[in-house]
GROMACS .gro file of N, CA and C in nm:
model
  429
    1MET      N    1  -0.631   3.629   0.717
    1MET     CA    2  -0.652   3.502   0.784
    1MET      C    3  -0.533   3.477   0.876
    2LYS      N    4  -0.563   3.434   0.995
    2LYS     CA    5  -0.460   3.408   1.096
    2LYS      C    6  -0.395   3.271   1.069
    3SER      N    7  -0.262   3.266   1.081
    3SER     CA    8  -0.190   3.141   1.058
    3SER      C    9  -0.215   3.042   1.171
    4PRO      N   10  -0.237   2.913   1.137
    4PRO     CA   11  -0.257   2.812   1.241
    4PRO      C   12  -0.126   2.777   1.311
    5LEU      N   13  -0.014   2.817   1.254
    5LEU     CA   14   0.115   2.788   1.315
    5LEU      C   15   0.148   2.895   1.417
    6ARG      N   16   0.184   2.853   1.532
    6ARG     CA   17   0.221   2.946   1.637
    6ARG      C   18   0.371   2.935   1.662
    7PRO      N   19   0.438   3.049   1.681
    7PRO     CA   20   0.582   3.042   1.707
    7PRO      C   21   0.608   2.980   1.844
    8LEU      N   22   0.728   2.926   1.859
    8LEU     CA   23   0.766   2.870   1.989
    8LEU      C   24   0.772   2.982   2.091
    9THR      N   25   0.716   2.956   2.205
    9THR     CA   26   0.725   3.055   2.311
    9THR      C   27   0.869   3.060   2.361
   10PRO      N   28   0.912   3.175   2.416
   10PRO     CA   29   1.052   3.191   2.456
   10PRO      C   30   1.104   3.081   2.548
   11PHE      N   31   1.020   3.027   2.636
   11PHE     CA   32   1.070   2.925   2.728
   11PHE      C   33   1.090   2.789   2.661
   12LEU      N   34   1.035   2.770   2.541
   12LEU     CA   35   1.054   2.643   2.471
   12LEU      C   36   1.180   2.642   2.384
   13TRP      N   37   1.235   2.758   2.350
   13TRP     CA   38   1.355   2.762   2.266
   13TRP      C   39   1.471   2.684   2.325
   14PRO      N   40   1.504   2.700   2.454
   14PRO     CA   41   1.616   2.621   2.509
   14PRO      C   42   1.592   2.470   2.499
   15ALA      N   43   1.470   2.427   2.522
   15ALA     CA   44   1.440   2.283   2.513
   15ALA      C   45   1.454   2.235   2.369
   16ALA      N   46   1.407   2.313   2.274
   16ALA     CA   47   1.420   2.274   2.133
   16ALA      C   48   1.567   2.268   2.092
   17ALA      N   49   1.644   2.365   2.136
   17ALA     CA   50   1.787   2.367   2.102
   17ALA      C   51   1.860   2.248   2.164
   18ALA      N   52   1.829   2.216   2.289
   18ALA     CA   53   1.894   2.103   2.356
   18ALA      C   54   1.859   1.972   2.288
   19THR      N   55   1.734   1.957   2.246
   19THR     CA   56   1.692   1.836   2.177
   19THR      C   57   1.767   1.822   2.045
   20ALA      N   58   1.779   1.931   1.971
   20ALA     CA   59   1.851   1.926   1.844
   20ALA      C   60   1.997   1.888   1.865
   21LEU      N   61   2.059   1.942   1.969
   21LEU     CA   62   2.199   1.908   1.997
   21LEU      C   63   2.214   1.761   2.035
   22LEU      N   64   2.122   1.711   2.114
   22LEU     CA   65   2.129   1.571   2.154
   22LEU      C   66   2.114   1.479   2.034
   23LEU      N   67   2.020   1.511   1.946
   23LEU     CA   68   1.998   1.426   1.829
   23LEU      C   69   2.116   1.432   1.734
   24ALA      N   70   2.179   1.547   1.723
   24ALA     CA   71   2.294   1.561   1.633
   24ALA      C   72   2.412   1.477   1.682
   25GLY      N   73   2.420   1.456   1.813
   25GLY     CA   74   2.533   1.382   1.868
   25GLY      C   75   2.508   1.234   1.885
   26CYS      N   76   2.399   1.184   1.832
   26CYS     CA   77   2.366   1.042   1.848
   26CYS      C   78   2.468   0.954   1.776
   27THR      N   79   2.494   0.841   1.836
   27THR     CA   80   2.581   0.743   1.772
   27THR      C   81   2.496   0.622   1.737
   28SER      N   82   2.546   0.546   1.641
   28SER     CA   83   2.471   0.428   1.599
   28SER      C   84   2.492   0.313   1.695
   29MET      N   85   2.608   0.312   1.762
   29MET     CA   86   2.642   0.201   1.851
   29MET      C   87   2.742   0.253   1.955
   30THR      N   88   2.723   0.211   2.079
   30THR     CA   89   2.816   0.253   2.184
   30THR      C   90   2.944   0.169   2.175
   31PRO      N   91   3.052   0.215   2.235
   31PRO     CA   92   3.175   0.137   2.236
   31PRO      C   93   3.155  -0.003   2.295
   32GLU      N   94   3.074  -0.013   2.399
   32GLU     CA   95   3.048  -0.143   2.462
   32GLU      C   96   2.974  -0.235   2.365
   33GLN      N   97   2.877  -0.180   2.292
   33GLN     CA   98   2.804  -0.261   2.195
   33GLN      C   99   2.895  -0.307   2.082
   34CYS      N  100   2.987  -0.221   2.041
   34CYS     CA  101   3.081  -0.257   1.934
   34CYS      C  102   3.164  -0.379   1.973
   35LYS      N  103   3.205  -0.382   2.097
   35LYS     CA  104   3.294  -0.490   2.144
   35LYS      C  105   3.227  -0.626   2.145
   36VAL      N  106   3.096  -0.629   2.163
   36VAL     CA  107   3.026  -0.758   2.176
   36VAL      C  108   2.926  -0.785   2.063
   37ALA      N  109   2.929  -0.703   1.959
   37ALA     CA  110   2.828  -0.712   1.853
   37ALA      C  111   2.833  -0.845   1.779
   38ASP      N  112   2.716  -0.901   1.757
   38ASP     CA  113   2.697  -1.013   1.667
   38ASP      C  114   2.653  -0.947   1.536
   39TRP      N  115   2.743  -0.934   1.440
   39TRP     CA  116   2.717  -0.854   1.321
   39TRP      C  117   2.605  -0.912   1.235
   40TYR      N  118   2.585  -1.042   1.240
   40TYR     CA  119   2.471  -1.101   1.170
   40TYR      C  120   2.341  -1.048   1.232
   41GLN      N  121   2.335  -1.050   1.365
   41GLN     CA  122   2.215  -1.005   1.436
   41GLN      C  123   2.190  -0.856   1.414
   42VAL      N  124   2.297  -0.777   1.413
   42VAL     CA  125   2.284  -0.633   1.389
   42VAL      C  126   2.226  -0.611   1.248
   43GLY      N  127   2.279  -0.682   1.148
   43GLY     CA  128   2.227  -0.672   1.013
   43GLY      C  129   2.083  -0.717   1.002
   44LEU      N  130   2.050  -0.825   1.073
   44LEU     CA  131   1.913  -0.876   1.074
   44LEU      C  132   1.816  -0.771   1.126
   45GLU      N  133   1.853  -0.707   1.237
   45GLU     CA  134   1.768  -0.602   1.295
   45GLU      C  135   1.753  -0.484   1.200
   46ASP      N  136   1.864  -0.440   1.141
   46ASP     CA  137   1.858  -0.327   1.049
   46ASP      C  138   1.773  -0.361   0.927
   47GLY      N  139   1.791  -0.480   0.872
   47GLY     CA  140   1.709  -0.521   0.759
   47GLY      C  141   1.561  -0.528   0.795
   48SER      N  142   1.532  -0.577   0.912
   48SER     CA  143   1.394  -0.588   0.958
   48SER      C  144   1.327  -0.452   0.975
   49HIS      N  145   1.408  -0.348   0.990
   49HIS     CA  146   1.355  -0.212   1.006
   49HIS      C  147   1.370  -0.131   0.877
   50GLY      N  148   1.417  -0.195   0.770
   50GLY     CA  149   1.429  -0.127   0.642
   50GLY      C  150   1.540  -0.024   0.634
   51GLU      N  151   1.637  -0.038   0.723
   51GLU     CA  152   1.750   0.056   0.723
   51GLU      C  153   1.843   0.025   0.606
   52PRO      N  154   1.898   0.127   0.542
   52PRO     CA  155   1.990   0.102   0.430
   52PRO      C  156   2.122   0.045   0.479
   53PRO      N  157   2.165  -0.068   0.425
   53PRO     CA  158   2.283  -0.136   0.480
   53PRO      C  159   2.413  -0.058   0.467
   54ARG      N  160   2.434   0.009   0.358
   54ARG     CA  161   2.561   0.078   0.339
   54ARG      C  162   2.580   0.191   0.439
   55SER      N  163   2.478   0.275   0.456
   55SER     CA  164   2.494   0.388   0.547
   55SER      C  165   2.502   0.341   0.692
   56GLN      N  166   2.425   0.238   0.727
   56GLN     CA  167   2.431   0.186   0.863
   56GLN      C  168   2.569   0.127   0.892
   57LEU      N  169   2.620   0.048   0.799
   57LEU     CA  170   2.750  -0.016   0.820
   57LEU      C  171   2.860   0.090   0.830
   58ALA      N  172   2.849   0.196   0.750
   58ALA     CA  173   2.947   0.306   0.757
   58ALA      C  174   2.941   0.373   0.893
   59ASP      N  175   2.820   0.393   0.946
   59ASP     CA  176   2.805   0.453   1.079
   59ASP      C  177   2.867   0.364   1.187
   60TYR      N  178   2.841   0.233   1.177
   60TYR     CA  179   2.898   0.140   1.274
   60TYR      C  180   3.050   0.141   1.267
   61ALA      N  181   3.104   0.141   1.145
   61ALA     CA  182   3.250   0.141   1.128
   61ALA      C  183   3.311   0.265   1.193
   62LYS      N  184   3.247   0.378   1.173
   62LYS     CA  185   3.297   0.503   1.232
   62LYS      C  186   3.292   0.498   1.385
   63ASP      N  187   3.178   0.458   1.439
   63ASP     CA  188   3.162   0.453   1.584
   63ASP      C  189   3.253   0.349   1.648
   64CYS      N  190   3.266   0.233   1.585
   64CYS     CA  191   3.342   0.124   1.644
   64CYS      C  192   3.493   0.141   1.627
   65ALA      N  193   3.534   0.223   1.532
   65ALA     CA  194   3.677   0.248   1.511
   65ALA      C  195   3.739   0.310   1.636
   66GLU      N  196   3.658   0.383   1.712
   66GLU     CA  197   3.706   0.447   1.834
   66GLU      C  198   3.757   0.346   1.936
   67VAL      N  199   3.707   0.223   1.930
   67VAL     CA  200   3.751   0.119   2.024
   67VAL      C  201   3.823   0.006   1.952
   68GLY      N  202   3.865   0.032   1.829
   68GLY     CA  203   3.944  -0.066   1.754
   68GLY      C  204   3.867  -0.186   1.703
   69VAL      N  205   3.736  -0.171   1.685
   69VAL     CA  206   3.654  -0.280   1.635
   69VAL      C  207   3.612  -0.248   1.492
   70ARG      N  208   3.627  -0.346   1.406
   70ARG     CA  209   3.586  -0.332   1.266
   70ARG      C  210   3.468  -0.425   1.242
   71PRO      N  211   3.354  -0.369   1.198
   71PRO     CA  212   3.237  -0.454   1.174
   71PRO      C  213   3.266  -0.562   1.070
   72ASP      N  214   3.209  -0.679   1.089
   72ASP     CA  215   3.221  -0.788   0.994
   72ASP      C  216   3.115  -0.765   0.887
   73ALA      N  217   3.157  -0.700   0.777
   73ALA     CA  218   3.063  -0.660   0.672
   73ALA      C  219   2.992  -0.779   0.609
   74GLU      N  220   3.061  -0.891   0.594
   74GLU     CA  221   2.999  -1.009   0.532
   74GLU      C  222   2.887  -1.064   0.619
   75ARG      N  223   2.913  -1.076   0.748
   75ARG     CA  224   2.809  -1.127   0.840
   75ARG      C  225   2.693  -1.026   0.852
   76TYR      N  226   2.728  -0.898   0.856
   76TYR     CA  227   2.625  -0.795   0.864
   76TYR      C  228   2.534  -0.804   0.742
   77ARG      N  229   2.594  -0.811   0.623
   77ARG     CA  230   2.516  -0.815   0.500
   77ARG      C  231   2.428  -0.941   0.494
   78ALA      N  232   2.482  -1.054   0.540
   78ALA     CA  233   2.402  -1.177   0.542
   78ALA      C  234   2.282  -1.160   0.634
   79GLY      N  235   2.302  -1.098   0.749
   79GLY     CA  236   2.192  -1.072   0.841
   79GLY      C  237   2.091  -0.976   0.781
   80TRP      N  238   2.142  -0.871   0.715
   80TRP     CA  239   2.054  -0.773   0.653
   80TRP      C  240   1.967  -0.840   0.546
   81GLU      N  241   2.030  -0.925   0.464
   81GLU     CA  242   1.955  -0.995   0.359
   81GLU      C  243   1.847  -1.085   0.417
   82ALA      N  244   1.875  -1.143   0.534
   82ALA     CA  245   1.774  -1.227   0.600
   82ALA      C  246   1.665  -1.142   0.664
   83GLY      N  247   1.696  -1.019   0.701
   83GLY     CA  248   1.599  -0.934   0.771
   83GLY      C  249   1.510  -0.851   0.681
   84ILE      N  250   1.560  -0.812   0.563
   84ILE     CA  251   1.482  -0.721   0.479
   84ILE      C  252   1.347  -0.778   0.436
   85PRO      N  253   1.332  -0.910   0.414
   85PRO     CA  254   1.197  -0.959   0.381
   85PRO      C  255   1.096  -0.935   0.492
   86ARG      N  256   1.141  -0.926   0.614
   86ARG     CA  257   1.049  -0.897   0.725
   86ARG      C  258   0.994  -0.756   0.715
   87PHE      N  259   1.072  -0.667   0.652
   87PHE     CA  260   1.028  -0.528   0.637
   87PHE      C  261   0.941  -0.511   0.512
   88CYS      N  262   0.970  -0.584   0.407
   88CYS     CA  263   0.902  -0.566   0.278
   88CYS      C  264   0.765  -0.632   0.279
   89THR      N  265   0.679  -0.579   0.363
   89THR     CA  266   0.544  -0.632   0.378
   89THR      C  267   0.443  -0.518   0.364
   90PRO      N  268   0.319  -0.552   0.334
   90PRO     CA  269   0.217  -0.447   0.331
   90PRO      C  270   0.205  -0.374   0.466
   91TYR      N  271   0.220  -0.446   0.575
   91TYR     CA  272   0.209  -0.384   0.706
   91TYR      C  273   0.313  -0.273   0.723
   92SER      N  274   0.439  -0.302   0.688
   92SER     CA  275   0.544  -0.201   0.701
   92SER      C  276   0.519  -0.083   0.608
   93GLY      N  277   0.475  -0.112   0.485
   93GLY     CA  278   0.445  -0.005   0.392
   93GLY      C  279   0.335   0.085   0.445
   94TRP      N  280   0.230   0.024   0.498
   94TRP     CA  281   0.119   0.101   0.555
   94TRP      C  282   0.166   0.185   0.674
   95ARG      N  283   0.243   0.124   0.762
   95ARG     CA  284   0.293   0.195   0.881
   95ARG      C  285   0.378   0.315   0.840
   96GLU      N  286   0.470   0.293   0.747
   96GLU     CA  287   0.555   0.403   0.700
   96GLU      C  288   0.470   0.513   0.638
   97GLY      N  289   0.375   0.474   0.555
   97GLY     CA  290   0.291   0.572   0.487
   97GLY      C  291   0.205   0.652   0.580
   98THR      N  292   0.138   0.587   0.673
   98THR     CA  293   0.049   0.661   0.764
   98THR      C  294   0.128   0.751   0.858
   99GLN      N  295   0.258   0.728   0.870
   99GLN     CA  296   0.343   0.818   0.948
   99GLN      C  297   0.402   0.929   0.860
  100GLY      N  298   0.370   0.923   0.730
  100GLY     CA  299   0.420   1.025   0.638
  100GLY      C  300   0.565   1.008   0.601
  101SER      N  301   0.618   0.889   0.622
  101SER     CA  302   0.759   0.864   0.597
  101SER      C  303   0.782   0.802   0.459
  102THR      N  304   0.869   0.864   0.381
  102THR     CA  305   0.907   0.808   0.252
  102THR      C  306   1.055   0.774   0.248
  103SER      N  307   1.123   0.787   0.361
  103SER     CA  308   1.268   0.766   0.364
  103SER      C  309   1.309   0.622   0.333
  104LYS      N  310   1.218   0.527   0.350
  104LYS     CA  311   1.253   0.387   0.327
  104LYS      C  312   1.180   0.330   0.205
  105GLN      N  313   1.129   0.417   0.120
  105GLN     CA  314   1.048   0.370   0.007
  105GLN      C  315   1.126   0.286  -0.093
  106ASP      N  316   1.258   0.299  -0.096
  106ASP     CA  317   1.338   0.219  -0.189
  106ASP      C  318   1.397   0.093  -0.125
  107ALA      N  319   1.371   0.071   0.002
  107ALA     CA  320   1.431  -0.042   0.072
  107ALA      C  321   1.395  -0.176   0.010
  108CYS      N  322   1.278  -0.186  -0.050
  108CYS     CA  323   1.230  -0.314  -0.103
  108CYS      C  324   1.246  -0.325  -0.254
  109ARG      N  325   1.308  -0.227  -0.315
  109ARG     CA  326   1.323  -0.227  -0.461
  109ARG      C  327   1.392  -0.355  -0.508
  110GLY      N  328   1.325  -0.424  -0.603
  110GLY     CA  329   1.380  -0.546  -0.661
  110GLY      C  330   1.372  -0.668  -0.571
  111ARG      N  331   1.296  -0.661  -0.466
  111ARG     CA  332   1.286  -0.772  -0.371
  111ARG      C  333   1.144  -0.828  -0.370
  112PRO      N  334   1.131  -0.954  -0.332
  112PRO     CA  335   0.994  -1.007  -0.315
  112PRO      C  336   0.919  -0.920  -0.214
  113GLY      N  337   0.798  -0.890  -0.244
  113GLY     CA  338   0.718  -0.807  -0.155
  113GLY      C  339   0.719  -0.660  -0.194
  114GLU      N  340   0.800  -0.624  -0.294
  114GLU     CA  341   0.811  -0.483  -0.334
  114GLU      C  342   0.676  -0.424  -0.372
  115GLY      N  343   0.600  -0.495  -0.455
  115GLY     CA  344   0.473  -0.443  -0.503
  115GLY      C  345   0.373  -0.418  -0.391
  116ALA      N  346   0.357  -0.515  -0.302
  116ALA     CA  347   0.262  -0.501  -0.193
  116ALA      C  348   0.307  -0.392  -0.095
  117PHE      N  349   0.438  -0.385  -0.070
  117PHE     CA  350   0.492  -0.280   0.017
  117PHE      C  351   0.463  -0.143  -0.044
  118ALA      N  352   0.493  -0.127  -0.173
  118ALA     CA  353   0.475   0.002  -0.240
  118ALA      C  354   0.329   0.043  -0.244
  119MET      N  355   0.240  -0.053  -0.270
  119MET     CA  356   0.097  -0.022  -0.275
  119MET      C  357   0.047   0.024  -0.137
  120ALA      N  358   0.087  -0.047  -0.034
  120ALA     CA  359   0.044  -0.010   0.102
  120ALA      C  360   0.106   0.123   0.144
  121LEU      N  361   0.231   0.147   0.104
  121LEU     CA  362   0.295   0.275   0.134
  121LEU      C  363   0.218   0.388   0.069
  122GLY      N  364   0.183   0.372  -0.058
  122GLY     CA  365   0.107   0.476  -0.127
  122GLY      C  366  -0.027   0.502  -0.062
  123SER      N  367  -0.097   0.397  -0.025
  123SER     CA  368  -0.226   0.413   0.042
  123SER      C  369  -0.209   0.481   0.177
  124GLY      N  370  -0.107   0.440   0.251
  124GLY     CA  371  -0.080   0.502   0.381
  124GLY      C  372  -0.046   0.649   0.369
  125LEU      N  373   0.030   0.685   0.265
  125LEU     CA  374   0.064   0.826   0.242
  125LEU      C  375  -0.061   0.908   0.210
  126GLN      N  376  -0.155   0.847   0.136
  126GLN     CA  377  -0.280   0.917   0.107
  126GLN      C  378  -0.358   0.943   0.236
  127VAL      N  379  -0.364   0.842   0.322
  127VAL     CA  380  -0.434   0.858   0.450
  127VAL      C  381  -0.364   0.966   0.533
  128HIS      N  382  -0.233   0.962   0.536
  128HIS     CA  383  -0.157   1.062   0.612
  128HIS      C  384  -0.189   1.203   0.561
  129GLY      N  385  -0.194   1.217   0.429
  129GLY     CA  386  -0.225   1.348   0.371
  129GLY      C  387  -0.363   1.398   0.413
  130VAL      N  388  -0.462   1.308   0.413
  130VAL     CA  389  -0.596   1.345   0.455
  130VAL      C  390  -0.597   1.387   0.602
  131VAL      N  391  -0.528   1.313   0.685
  131VAL     CA  392  -0.522   1.345   0.828
  131VAL      C  393  -0.458   1.481   0.850
  132VAL      N  394  -0.348   1.507   0.781
  132VAL     CA  395  -0.279   1.635   0.795
  132VAL      C  396  -0.368   1.750   0.750
  133ARG      N  397  -0.432   1.733   0.634
  133ARG     CA  398  -0.521   1.838   0.585
  133ARG      C  399  -0.638   1.859   0.679
  134GLY      N  400  -0.690   1.750   0.735
  134GLY     CA  401  -0.799   1.762   0.831
  134GLY      C  402  -0.756   1.838   0.956
  135ALA      N  403  -0.637   1.808   1.004
  135ALA     CA  404  -0.586   1.879   1.122
  135ALA      C  405  -0.566   2.027   1.092
  136ASP      N  406  -0.518   2.058   0.971
  136ASP     CA  407  -0.501   2.198   0.931
  136ASP      C  408  -0.634   2.271   0.928
  137LEU      N  409  -0.738   2.203   0.875
  137LEU     CA  410  -0.871   2.264   0.870
  137LEU      C  411  -0.926   2.288   1.011
  138VAL      N  412  -0.908   2.192   1.099
  138VAL     CA  413  -0.953   2.209   1.237
  138VAL      C  414  -0.882   2.326   1.302
  139ALA      N  415  -0.752   2.336   1.278
  139ALA     CA  416  -0.675   2.446   1.337
  139ALA      C  417  -0.725   2.581   1.286
  140LEU      N  418  -0.760   2.587   1.158
  140LEU     CA  419  -0.813   2.711   1.102
  140LEU      C  420  -0.948   2.746   1.164
  141LEU      N  421  -1.029   2.646   1.186
  141LEU     CA  422  -1.163   2.670   1.241
  141LEU      C  423  -1.160   2.717   1.386
  142VAL      N  424  -1.064   2.667   1.461
  142VAL     CA  425  -1.061   2.704   1.604
  142VAL      C  426  -0.977   2.828   1.631
  143SER      N  427  -0.909   2.880   1.529
  143SER     CA  428  -0.828   3.000   1.554
  143SER      C  429  -0.906   3.126   1.532
   0.00000   0.00000   0.00000
């Protein structure tokens, strides 16, 4: 049986390598953003997207240290606490699941909305699995 996976053609290798290098060099915040950051608002945004506060704050501290700015951890955490309920919803769980993402599955642990988020995430992951298997079957049929 022929594999549905096709290797990258030689002309795509440089593009794939360049993309990987660009992504590896990403920063969480530019020096200009560090200088004017409203740390409450930054935390609010991160919480609203289900980002883990400790790792995000560590990334900001590292990036902003280059310009002598230290994130206000207390304001950031207050913003994050205000933002995380916006993420802990069935809609976010479904969206994460249908995209096949489990990286944020613990974001709502112990918070209001955890049950509905987890249920929607599980359902979304099931749908994602069906879609992936269906695509694999189609690829087998057309090869």
